[in-house]
Amino acid sequence: MRLFTKKLKSKNKNTKKKKKRRKGRTFKNPSDVKLFYRMPLLLAIGIVCVLIGIGISWNNSKNYKTELLASSMPKGTDLPIRKGTSGEGHLKLGNSLLSSDGKTLAVEISYDDTAHNSLSSFGTNYKLDLIDTKSNLMTNAKVSYGMFGTDGSGVLQIHSESGFKDKAFMIFLIDKGVIVTNDKLQLSHTMTDSEIDQSLAKQLEAVENSDGTQESSSEITLPPTYMIRLNAHNTQKAPRNWSNDSELVSDLFVKKNLTKIDKNVQDIKAKIKSANKSLSEMTKRLEKNDKDSTAQSNKQTLESTLNQLEESLDSAQKNYDKLSKTTIGDNILNPKQTDFKKFTVTDINNVE
């Protein structure tokens, strides 16, 4: 009986141990089952990432388009010539200023020597065209063009009584061909203002109806047409509103040129001072040892350099004095061209 009781107790103990072991066990999912449970979460994360990517791309595209529509030519840009090139010379975009009230944009157009030989030095001998867009209509704008002396820069003015939007517009500058060379005299036909307007209108209409890359072979070719792309918001403001040409020209480039010349004068003076110090050193070396070949060579080079620097300083100083003492008349830009045609297009980036 005791033996049976011991066996029964031993069996009960084993049963309890097994139950405890069972209770202590944890159920583990296979790896594929875990992945199955995680897939919805991964899918949701993937969808969110795709949506974020699409949003970023759309925003970048929108910002790029906005910047493209608002972009203007930077200072120093050679003005492109529409539909090809020409030997008439190069015009370059110079300084630009916006009047204090934000209603008048003034732009300097600089000429190289070839352009001065081939193009007129009077504003009235140019044609002006304003190219705006349907999203930036410049209905009440006024445009004028005059020259600062017969060998100076052109000055383009665009006035908008309601101010300017932060969008680009274009000006076409066309010389009427007053200066005629022998080659031009052999041409059988010179376009009139009316023919130029009709031809330009036809070309812009073709741009609107297509991608702007094709042109009719029978179309009349325009004279060299310099293109100027501008945005008044991309330039600095002047300290005042201009009441006459003298104030405008002074703010636009005379003061800046004087500052530039003065800086050049100071730089030359600093170089002369350094060269004189070096020359003094070489002179002392030769006084102590007249056979010092290095000192002899350096002295000759420095003396030659100093002569060149002195000539440059004299020229720069004369330019500064001449410009600073120049009397700028209130109507220095006359005669000006104030007549212009306005053309409106959908996309200014297709006008080439």
mmCIF file of C-alpha atoms in Angstrom:
data_model
loop_
_atom_site.group_PDB
_atom_site.id
_atom_site.type_symbol
_atom_site.label_atom_id
_atom_site.label_comp_id
_atom_site.label_asym_id
_atom_site.label_seq_id
_atom_site.Cartn_x
_atom_site.Cartn_y
_atom_site.Cartn_z
ATOM 1 C CA MET A 1 0.000 0.000 0.000
ATOM 2 C CA ARG A 2 2.844 2.346 0.897
ATOM 3 C CA LEU A 3 4.591 1.479 -2.349
ATOM 4 C CA PHE A 4 1.465 2.318 -4.331
ATOM 5 C CA THR A 5 1.096 5.631 -2.492
ATOM 6 C CA LYS A 6 4.710 6.560 -3.275
ATOM 7 C CA LYS A 7 4.196 5.738 -6.936
ATOM 8 C CA LEU A 8 1.010 7.829 -7.019
ATOM 9 C CA LYS A 9 2.743 10.813 -5.418
ATOM 10 C CA SER A 10 5.644 10.466 -7.819
ATOM 11 C CA LYS A 11 3.244 10.395 -10.772
ATOM 12 C CA ASN A 12 1.403 13.475 -9.537
ATOM 13 C CA LYS A 13 4.709 15.341 -9.183
ATOM 14 C CA ASN A 14 5.691 14.453 -12.754
ATOM 15 C CA THR A 15 2.281 15.555 -14.003
ATOM 16 C CA LYS A 16 2.621 18.935 -12.244
ATOM 17 C CA LYS A 17 6.126 19.448 -13.663
ATOM 18 C CA LYS A 18 4.865 18.741 -17.182
ATOM 19 C CA LYS A 19 2.008 21.207 -16.715
ATOM 20 C CA LYS A 20 4.442 23.821 -15.489
ATOM 21 C CA ARG A 21 6.626 23.231 -18.509
ATOM 22 C CA ARG A 22 3.634 23.606 -20.823
ATOM 23 C CA LYS A 23 2.604 26.822 -19.131
ATOM 24 C CA GLY A 24 6.154 28.201 -19.546
ATOM 25 C CA ARG A 25 6.269 27.554 -23.292
ATOM 26 C CA THR A 26 5.688 30.500 -25.759
ATOM 27 C CA PHE A 27 4.257 30.136 -29.245
ATOM 28 C CA LYS A 28 6.655 31.360 -31.990
ATOM 29 C CA ASN A 29 5.430 32.326 -35.497
ATOM 30 C CA PRO A 30 7.456 31.131 -38.451
ATOM 31 C CA SER A 31 9.346 33.900 -40.316
ATOM 32 C CA ASP A 32 6.982 33.817 -43.319
ATOM 33 C CA VAL A 33 4.001 34.287 -41.023
ATOM 34 C CA LYS A 34 5.684 37.311 -39.402
ATOM 35 C CA LEU A 35 6.353 38.805 -42.851
ATOM 36 C CA PHE A 36 2.714 38.197 -43.774
ATOM 37 C CA TYR A 37 1.583 40.243 -40.781
ATOM 38 C CA ARG A 38 4.084 43.032 -41.585
ATOM 39 C CA MET A 39 3.218 43.366 -45.290
ATOM 40 C CA PRO A 40 0.240 45.746 -44.829
ATOM 41 C CA LEU A 41 2.436 48.065 -42.760
ATOM 42 C CA LEU A 42 5.232 47.958 -45.350
ATOM 43 C CA LEU A 43 2.706 48.606 -48.116
ATOM 44 C CA ALA A 44 1.326 51.624 -46.276
ATOM 45 C CA ILE A 45 4.844 53.007 -45.742
ATOM 46 C CA GLY A 46 5.628 52.495 -49.448
ATOM 47 C CA ILE A 47 2.473 54.330 -50.526
ATOM 48 C CA VAL A 48 3.293 57.240 -48.206
ATOM 49 C CA CYS A 49 6.857 57.445 -49.624
ATOM 50 C CA VAL A 50 5.539 57.462 -53.208
ATOM 51 C CA LEU A 51 3.052 60.228 -52.403
ATOM 52 C CA ILE A 52 5.763 62.283 -50.716
ATOM 53 C CA GLY A 53 8.028 61.794 -53.756
ATOM 54 C CA ILE A 54 5.270 62.891 -56.133
ATOM 55 C CA GLY A 55 4.603 65.946 -53.963
ATOM 56 C CA ILE A 56 8.260 66.939 -53.897
ATOM 57 C CA SER A 57 8.599 66.489 -57.663
ATOM 58 C CA TRP A 58 5.473 68.555 -58.320
ATOM 59 C CA ASN A 59 6.653 71.307 -55.987
ATOM 60 C CA ASN A 60 10.134 71.373 -57.561
ATOM 61 C CA SER A 61 8.619 71.511 -61.030
ATOM 62 C CA LYS A 62 6.328 74.351 -59.989
ATOM 63 C CA ASN A 63 9.201 76.303 -58.412
ATOM 64 C CA TYR A 64 11.391 75.768 -61.490
ATOM 65 C CA LYS A 65 8.633 76.974 -63.807
ATOM 66 C CA THR A 66 8.074 80.029 -61.601
ATOM 67 C CA GLU A 67 11.782 80.860 -61.613
ATOM 68 C CA LEU A 68 11.965 80.324 -65.371
ATOM 69 C CA LEU A 69 9.048 82.667 -66.018
ATOM 70 C CA ALA A 70 10.590 85.300 -63.762
ATOM 71 C CA SER A 71 14.197 84.967 -64.891
ATOM 72 C CA SER A 72 15.951 87.862 -66.609
ATOM 73 C CA MET A 73 19.311 88.305 -68.274
ATOM 74 C CA PRO A 74 22.153 88.993 -65.829
ATOM 75 C CA LYS A 75 24.490 91.949 -66.209
ATOM 76 C CA GLY A 76 27.207 91.367 -68.802
ATOM 77 C CA THR A 77 25.068 89.165 -71.066
ATOM 78 C CA ASP A 78 25.663 89.534 -74.802
ATOM 79 C CA LEU A 79 22.257 90.330 -76.229
ATOM 80 C CA PRO A 80 21.157 87.415 -78.439
ATOM 81 C CA ILE A 81 20.059 88.169 -81.962
ATOM 82 C CA ARG A 82 16.768 86.607 -82.939
ATOM 83 C CA LYS A 83 16.927 84.054 -85.755
ATOM 84 C CA GLY A 84 20.652 83.864 -86.345
ATOM 85 C CA THR A 85 23.723 86.016 -85.987
ATOM 86 C CA SER A 86 24.937 89.230 -87.521
ATOM 87 C CA GLY A 87 28.122 91.140 -88.156
ATOM 88 C CA GLU A 88 26.505 94.342 -86.885
ATOM 89 C CA GLY A 89 28.429 94.101 -83.627
ATOM 90 C CA HIS A 90 27.763 93.016 -80.067
ATOM 91 C CA LEU A 91 25.460 94.733 -77.615
ATOM 92 C CA LYS A 92 25.775 93.867 -73.952
ATOM 93 C CA LEU A 93 23.432 94.278 -70.998
ATOM 94 C CA GLY A 94 24.977 96.777 -68.594
ATOM 95 C CA ASN A 95 23.743 98.252 -65.333
ATOM 96 C CA SER A 96 20.059 98.290 -64.487
ATOM 97 C CA LEU A 97 18.137 100.227 -61.849
ATOM 98 C CA LEU A 98 14.547 100.516 -60.676
ATOM 99 C CA SER A 99 13.336 103.946 -59.616
ATOM 100 C CA SER A 100 12.553 104.501 -55.958
ATOM 101 C CA ASP A 101 8.784 104.281 -56.536
ATOM 102 C CA GLY A 102 9.188 101.026 -58.511
ATOM 103 C CA LYS A 103 7.569 102.414 -61.641
ATOM 104 C CA THR A 104 10.513 103.012 -64.006
ATOM 105 C CA LEU A 105 13.121 100.448 -65.020
ATOM 106 C CA ALA A 106 16.299 101.830 -66.613
ATOM 107 C CA VAL A 107 18.766 99.577 -68.434
ATOM 108 C CA GLU A 108 22.176 100.341 -69.920
ATOM 109 C CA ILE A 109 22.985 98.811 -73.312
ATOM 110 C CA SER A 110 26.725 98.936 -74.055
ATOM 111 C CA TYR A 111 28.135 98.819 -77.612
ATOM 112 C CA ASP A 112 31.423 97.345 -78.800
ATOM 113 C CA ASP A 113 33.504 99.103 -81.488
ATOM 114 C CA THR A 114 31.905 97.143 -84.326
ATOM 115 C CA ALA A 115 28.433 98.039 -83.112
ATOM 116 C CA HIS A 116 29.361 101.740 -82.953
ATOM 117 C CA ASN A 117 30.572 101.526 -86.562
ATOM 118 C CA SER A 118 27.499 99.658 -87.815
ATOM 119 C CA LEU A 119 24.594 100.851 -85.655
ATOM 120 C CA SER A 120 23.101 104.294 -85.201
ATOM 121 C CA SER A 121 24.066 106.558 -82.303
ATOM 122 C CA PHE A 122 20.607 108.153 -82.133
ATOM 123 C CA GLY A 123 17.662 106.568 -80.343
ATOM 124 C CA THR A 124 15.131 107.675 -82.940
ATOM 125 C CA ASN A 125 16.796 105.415 -85.518
ATOM 126 C CA TYR A 126 15.759 102.274 -83.643
ATOM 127 C CA LYS A 127 12.506 100.321 -83.542
ATOM 128 C CA LEU A 128 11.219 99.103 -80.194
ATOM 129 C CA ASP A 129 8.901 96.186 -79.526
ATOM 130 C CA LEU A 130 7.539 95.133 -76.143
ATOM 131 C CA ILE A 131 6.745 91.432 -75.763
ATOM 132 C CA ASP A 132 4.547 90.644 -72.761
ATOM 133 C CA THR A 133 2.498 87.576 -71.837
ATOM 134 C CA LYS A 134 -1.157 86.913 -71.144
ATOM 135 C CA SER A 135 -0.295 86.434 -67.468
ATOM 136 C CA ASN A 136 1.688 89.676 -67.409
ATOM 137 C CA LEU A 137 -0.147 92.192 -69.570
ATOM 138 C CA MET A 138 1.655 95.551 -69.625
ATOM 139 C CA THR A 139 -1.203 97.528 -71.123
ATOM 140 C CA ASN A 140 -0.208 100.990 -69.897
ATOM 141 C CA ALA A 141 3.558 100.617 -70.227
ATOM 142 C CA LYS A 142 5.741 103.215 -71.951
ATOM 143 C CA VAL A 143 9.088 102.457 -73.583
ATOM 144 C CA SER A 144 11.862 104.792 -74.720
ATOM 145 C CA TYR A 145 15.439 104.478 -75.964
ATOM 146 C CA GLY A 146 18.177 107.092 -76.156
ATOM 147 C CA MET A 147 21.973 107.246 -76.440
ATOM 148 C CA PHE A 148 24.471 108.750 -74.000
ATOM 149 C CA GLY A 149 26.653 110.574 -76.510
ATOM 150 C CA THR A 150 27.562 109.356 -79.994
ATOM 151 C CA ASP A 151 30.135 106.875 -78.683
ATOM 152 C CA GLY A 152 28.495 105.891 -75.398
ATOM 153 C CA SER A 153 25.880 103.440 -74.184
ATOM 154 C CA GLY A 154 22.207 103.228 -74.989
ATOM 155 C CA VAL A 155 19.656 103.747 -72.216
ATOM 156 C CA LEU A 156 16.396 101.804 -72.320
ATOM 157 C CA GLN A 157 13.519 102.927 -70.101
ATOM 158 C CA ILE A 158 10.310 101.052 -69.349
ATOM 159 C CA HIS A 159 7.706 102.879 -67.297
ATOM 160 C CA SER A 160 4.640 101.231 -65.772
ATOM 161 C CA GLU A 161 2.364 103.441 -63.687
ATOM 162 C CA SER A 162 1.005 100.410 -61.839
ATOM 163 C CA GLY A 163 4.454 98.956 -61.181
ATOM 164 C CA PHE A 164 5.886 95.646 -62.348
ATOM 165 C CA LYS A 165 4.935 92.041 -61.620
ATOM 166 C CA ASP A 166 7.616 89.554 -60.625
ATOM 167 C CA LYS A 167 7.593 88.138 -64.155
ATOM 168 C CA ALA A 168 9.817 88.501 -67.186
ATOM 169 C CA PHE A 169 9.059 90.444 -70.344
ATOM 170 C CA MET A 170 11.112 91.181 -73.449
ATOM 171 C CA ILE A 171 12.188 94.168 -75.493
ATOM 172 C CA PHE A 172 13.203 93.805 -79.141
ATOM 173 C CA LEU A 173 15.705 96.433 -80.250
ATOM 174 C CA ILE A 174 15.961 96.820 -84.036
ATOM 175 C CA ASP A 175 18.289 99.203 -85.868
ATOM 176 C CA LYS A 176 16.575 100.677 -88.924
ATOM 177 C CA GLY A 177 19.718 100.437 -91.031
ATOM 178 C CA VAL A 178 20.637 104.106 -91.225
ATOM 179 C CA ILE A 179 24.332 103.303 -91.607
ATOM 180 C CA VAL A 180 24.599 101.524 -94.942
ATOM 181 C CA THR A 181 27.775 99.723 -96.031
ATOM 182 C CA ASN A 182 28.723 98.869 -99.604
ATOM 183 C CA ASP A 183 27.410 95.329 -99.163
ATOM 184 C CA LYS A 184 24.056 96.640 -97.999
ATOM 185 C CA LEU A 185 23.838 99.031 -100.952
ATOM 186 C CA GLN A 186 23.709 96.014 -103.249
ATOM 187 C CA LEU A 187 20.536 94.741 -101.603
ATOM 188 C CA SER A 188 17.451 95.226 -103.709
ATOM 189 C CA HIS A 189 15.067 95.971 -100.863
ATOM 190 C CA THR A 190 15.148 97.662 -97.443
ATOM 191 C CA MET A 191 12.252 96.854 -95.117
ATOM 192 C CA THR A 192 9.991 99.669 -93.991
ATOM 193 C CA ASP A 193 8.701 100.003 -90.415
ATOM 194 C CA SER A 194 5.337 98.648 -91.496
ATOM 195 C CA GLU A 195 6.897 95.591 -93.136
ATOM 196 C CA ILE A 196 9.000 94.907 -90.030
ATOM 197 C CA ASP A 197 5.889 95.067 -87.832
ATOM 198 C CA GLN A 198 3.936 92.775 -90.155
ATOM 199 C CA SER A 199 6.792 90.279 -90.366
ATOM 200 C CA LEU A 200 7.307 90.209 -86.610
ATOM 201 C CA ALA A 201 3.578 89.812 -85.995
ATOM 202 C CA LYS A 202 3.547 86.901 -88.447
ATOM 203 C CA GLN A 203 6.495 85.223 -86.758
ATOM 204 C CA LEU A 204 5.007 85.580 -83.265
ATOM 205 C CA GLU A 205 1.680 84.261 -84.520
ATOM 206 C CA ALA A 206 3.508 81.212 -85.882
ATOM 207 C CA VAL A 207 5.112 80.732 -82.477
ATOM 208 C CA GLU A 208 1.699 80.805 -80.798
ATOM 209 C CA ASN A 209 0.277 78.229 -83.214
ATOM 210 C CA SER A 210 3.214 75.835 -82.991
ATOM 211 C CA ASP A 211 6.195 75.066 -80.815
ATOM 212 C CA GLY A 212 8.118 77.958 -82.318
ATOM 213 C CA THR A 213 10.737 75.757 -83.957
ATOM 214 C CA GLN A 214 9.545 75.984 -87.550
ATOM 215 C CA GLU A 215 9.586 78.999 -89.788
ATOM 216 C CA SER A 216 8.181 79.479 -93.270
ATOM 217 C CA SER A 217 10.883 79.615 -95.922
ATOM 218 C CA SER A 218 8.971 82.337 -97.757
ATOM 219 C CA GLU A 219 8.848 84.569 -94.695
ATOM 220 C CA ILE A 220 10.592 87.915 -94.922
ATOM 221 C CA THR A 221 13.747 87.987 -92.828
ATOM 222 C CA LEU A 222 13.819 90.678 -90.168
ATOM 223 C CA PRO A 223 16.838 92.953 -89.691
ATOM 224 C CA PRO A 224 19.111 92.013 -86.775
ATOM 225 C CA THR A 225 16.781 91.980 -83.775
ATOM 226 C CA TYR A 226 18.488 92.237 -80.395
ATOM 227 C CA MET A 227 16.489 90.587 -77.603
ATOM 228 C CA ILE A 228 16.491 91.889 -74.032
ATOM 229 C CA ARG A 229 14.786 89.797 -71.344
ATOM 230 C CA LEU A 230 14.013 91.768 -68.177
ATOM 231 C CA ASN A 231 12.349 91.546 -64.779
ATOM 232 C CA ALA A 232 12.180 94.697 -62.678
ATOM 233 C CA HIS A 233 12.242 92.610 -59.483
ATOM 234 C CA ASN A 234 15.701 91.274 -60.333
ATOM 235 C CA THR A 235 17.448 94.635 -60.047
ATOM 236 C CA GLN A 236 18.293 97.005 -57.226
ATOM 237 C CA LYS A 237 16.380 100.183 -56.480
ATOM 238 C CA ALA A 238 17.749 103.663 -57.051
ATOM 239 C CA PRO A 239 17.745 106.136 -54.161
ATOM 240 C CA ARG A 240 15.368 108.456 -56.017
ATOM 241 C CA ASN A 241 12.869 108.912 -58.820
ATOM 242 C CA TRP A 242 14.446 110.469 -61.906
ATOM 243 C CA SER A 243 13.077 113.820 -62.998
ATOM 244 C CA ASN A 244 15.476 114.166 -65.955
ATOM 245 C CA ASP A 245 18.128 112.346 -68.001
ATOM 246 C CA SER A 246 20.966 113.805 -65.950
ATOM 247 C CA GLU A 247 19.794 112.152 -62.723
ATOM 248 C CA LEU A 248 19.072 108.857 -64.485
ATOM 249 C CA VAL A 249 22.431 108.628 -66.280
ATOM 250 C CA SER A 250 24.287 109.639 -63.131
ATOM 251 C CA ASP A 251 22.635 106.908 -61.032
ATOM 252 C CA LEU A 252 22.692 104.281 -63.757
ATOM 253 C CA PHE A 253 26.359 104.249 -64.692
ATOM 254 C CA VAL A 254 28.303 107.497 -64.165
ATOM 255 C CA LYS A 255 28.600 107.111 -60.373
ATOM 256 C CA LYS A 256 29.326 103.394 -60.743
ATOM 257 C CA ASN A 257 31.974 104.043 -63.382
ATOM 258 C CA LEU A 258 33.602 106.699 -61.208
ATOM 259 C CA THR A 259 33.702 104.231 -58.305
ATOM 260 C CA LYS A 260 35.174 101.579 -60.588
ATOM 261 C CA ILE A 261 37.824 103.957 -62.003
ATOM 262 C CA ASP A 262 38.723 105.209 -58.518
ATOM 263 C CA LYS A 263 39.201 101.628 -57.295
ATOM 264 C CA ASN A 264 41.445 100.981 -60.297
ATOM 265 C CA VAL A 265 43.465 104.120 -59.483
ATOM 266 C CA GLN A 266 43.939 102.994 -55.880
ATOM 267 C CA ASP A 267 44.967 99.495 -57.002
ATOM 268 C CA ILE A 268 47.580 100.922 -59.406
ATOM 269 C CA LYS A 269 48.931 103.212 -56.699
ATOM 270 C CA ALA A 270 49.286 100.239 -54.340
ATOM 271 C CA LYS A 271 51.177 98.287 -57.004
ATOM 272 C CA ILE A 272 53.485 101.249 -57.664
ATOM 273 C CA LYS A 273 54.223 101.497 -53.944
ATOM 274 C CA SER A 274 55.093 97.787 -53.743
ATOM 275 C CA ALA A 275 57.206 97.973 -56.921
ATOM 276 C CA ASN A 276 59.161 100.953 -55.554
ATOM 277 C CA LYS A 277 59.933 99.048 -52.352
ATOM 278 C CA SER A 278 61.228 96.107 -54.378
ATOM 279 C CA LEU A 279 63.228 98.447 -56.626
ATOM 280 C CA SER A 280 64.822 100.061 -53.564
ATOM 281 C CA GLU A 281 65.854 96.611 -52.342
ATOM 282 C CA MET A 282 67.470 95.743 -55.677
ATOM 283 C CA THR A 283 69.260 99.102 -55.808
ATOM 284 C CA LYS A 284 70.760 98.539 -52.350
ATOM 285 C CA ARG A 285 71.911 95.057 -53.353
ATOM 286 C CA LEU A 286 73.726 96.457 -56.370
ATOM 287 C CA GLU A 287 75.346 99.194 -54.281
ATOM 288 C CA LYS A 288 76.801 96.491 -52.075
ATOM 289 C CA ASN A 289 77.554 94.062 -54.915
ATOM 290 C CA ASP A 290 77.423 95.437 -58.466
ATOM 291 C CA LYS A 291 77.917 91.908 -59.866
ATOM 292 C CA ASP A 292 74.638 90.590 -58.425
ATOM 293 C CA SER A 293 73.005 89.345 -61.642
ATOM 294 C CA THR A 294 69.683 88.586 -59.950
ATOM 295 C CA ALA A 295 69.409 92.122 -58.632
ATOM 296 C CA GLN A 296 70.337 93.553 -62.044
ATOM 297 C CA SER A 297 67.664 91.498 -63.820
ATOM 298 C CA ASN A 298 64.989 92.291 -61.226
ATOM 299 C CA LYS A 299 65.817 96.002 -61.321
ATOM 300 C CA GLN A 300 65.366 96.178 -65.105
ATOM 301 C CA THR A 301 62.063 94.302 -64.907
ATOM 302 C CA LEU A 302 60.762 96.486 -62.081
ATOM 303 C CA GLU A 303 61.718 99.712 -63.886
ATOM 304 C CA SER A 304 59.850 98.550 -66.990
ATOM 305 C CA THR A 305 56.824 97.550 -64.916
ATOM 306 C CA LEU A 306 56.841 100.861 -63.080
ATOM 307 C CA ASN A 307 56.808 102.774 -66.376
ATOM 308 C CA GLN A 308 53.756 100.797 -67.498
ATOM 309 C CA LEU A 309 52.005 101.334 -64.163
ATOM 310 C CA GLU A 310 52.669 105.072 -64.293
ATOM 311 C CA GLU A 311 51.150 105.244 -67.779
ATOM 312 C CA SER A 312 48.094 103.272 -66.624
ATOM 313 C CA LEU A 313 47.698 105.521 -63.595
ATOM 314 C CA ASP A 314 47.904 108.650 -65.734
ATOM 315 C CA SER A 315 45.272 107.289 -68.145
ATOM 316 C CA ALA A 316 42.918 106.202 -65.347
ATOM 317 C CA GLN A 317 43.276 109.522 -63.556
ATOM 318 C CA LYS A 318 42.482 111.431 -66.760
ATOM 319 C CA ASN A 319 39.384 109.276 -67.343
ATOM 320 C CA TYR A 320 38.237 109.925 -63.781
ATOM 321 C CA ASP A 321 38.761 113.677 -64.072
ATOM 322 C CA LYS A 322 37.040 113.820 -67.449
ATOM 323 C CA LEU A 323 34.005 111.840 -66.308
ATOM 324 C CA SER A 324 33.688 113.649 -62.982
ATOM 325 C CA LYS A 325 33.852 117.065 -64.655
ATOM 326 C CA THR A 326 31.514 116.170 -67.528
ATOM 327 C CA THR A 327 28.373 118.274 -67.565
ATOM 328 C CA ILE A 328 25.409 115.984 -68.093
ATOM 329 C CA GLY A 329 22.481 117.838 -69.589
ATOM 330 C CA ASP A 330 18.921 117.233 -68.513
ATOM 331 C CA ASN A 331 18.118 115.923 -72.008
ATOM 332 C CA ILE A 332 21.428 114.184 -72.733
ATOM 333 C CA LEU A 333 19.656 111.095 -74.113
ATOM 334 C CA ASN A 334 17.758 112.994 -76.820
ATOM 335 C CA PRO A 335 16.688 112.305 -79.489
ATOM 336 C CA LYS A 336 14.817 109.354 -77.981
ATOM 337 C CA GLN A 337 12.647 106.749 -79.590
ATOM 338 C CA THR A 338 9.340 106.681 -77.717
ATOM 339 C CA ASP A 339 7.171 104.844 -80.254
ATOM 340 C CA PHE A 340 6.880 101.088 -79.835
ATOM 341 C CA LYS A 341 4.698 98.149 -80.709
ATOM 342 C CA LYS A 342 3.392 95.674 -78.156
ATOM 343 C CA PHE A 343 2.910 91.972 -78.843
ATOM 344 C CA THR A 344 1.380 89.498 -76.401
ATOM 345 C CA VAL A 345 2.324 85.817 -76.382
ATOM 346 C CA THR A 346 1.340 82.870 -74.211
ATOM 347 C CA ASP A 347 4.807 81.661 -73.326
ATOM 348 C CA ILE A 348 7.725 84.066 -73.494
ATOM 349 C CA ASN A 349 10.187 81.147 -73.367
ATOM 350 C CA ASN A 350 9.176 80.113 -76.895
ATOM 351 C CA VAL A 351 10.065 83.500 -78.367
ATOM 352 C CA GLU A 352 13.467 82.970 -79.944
#
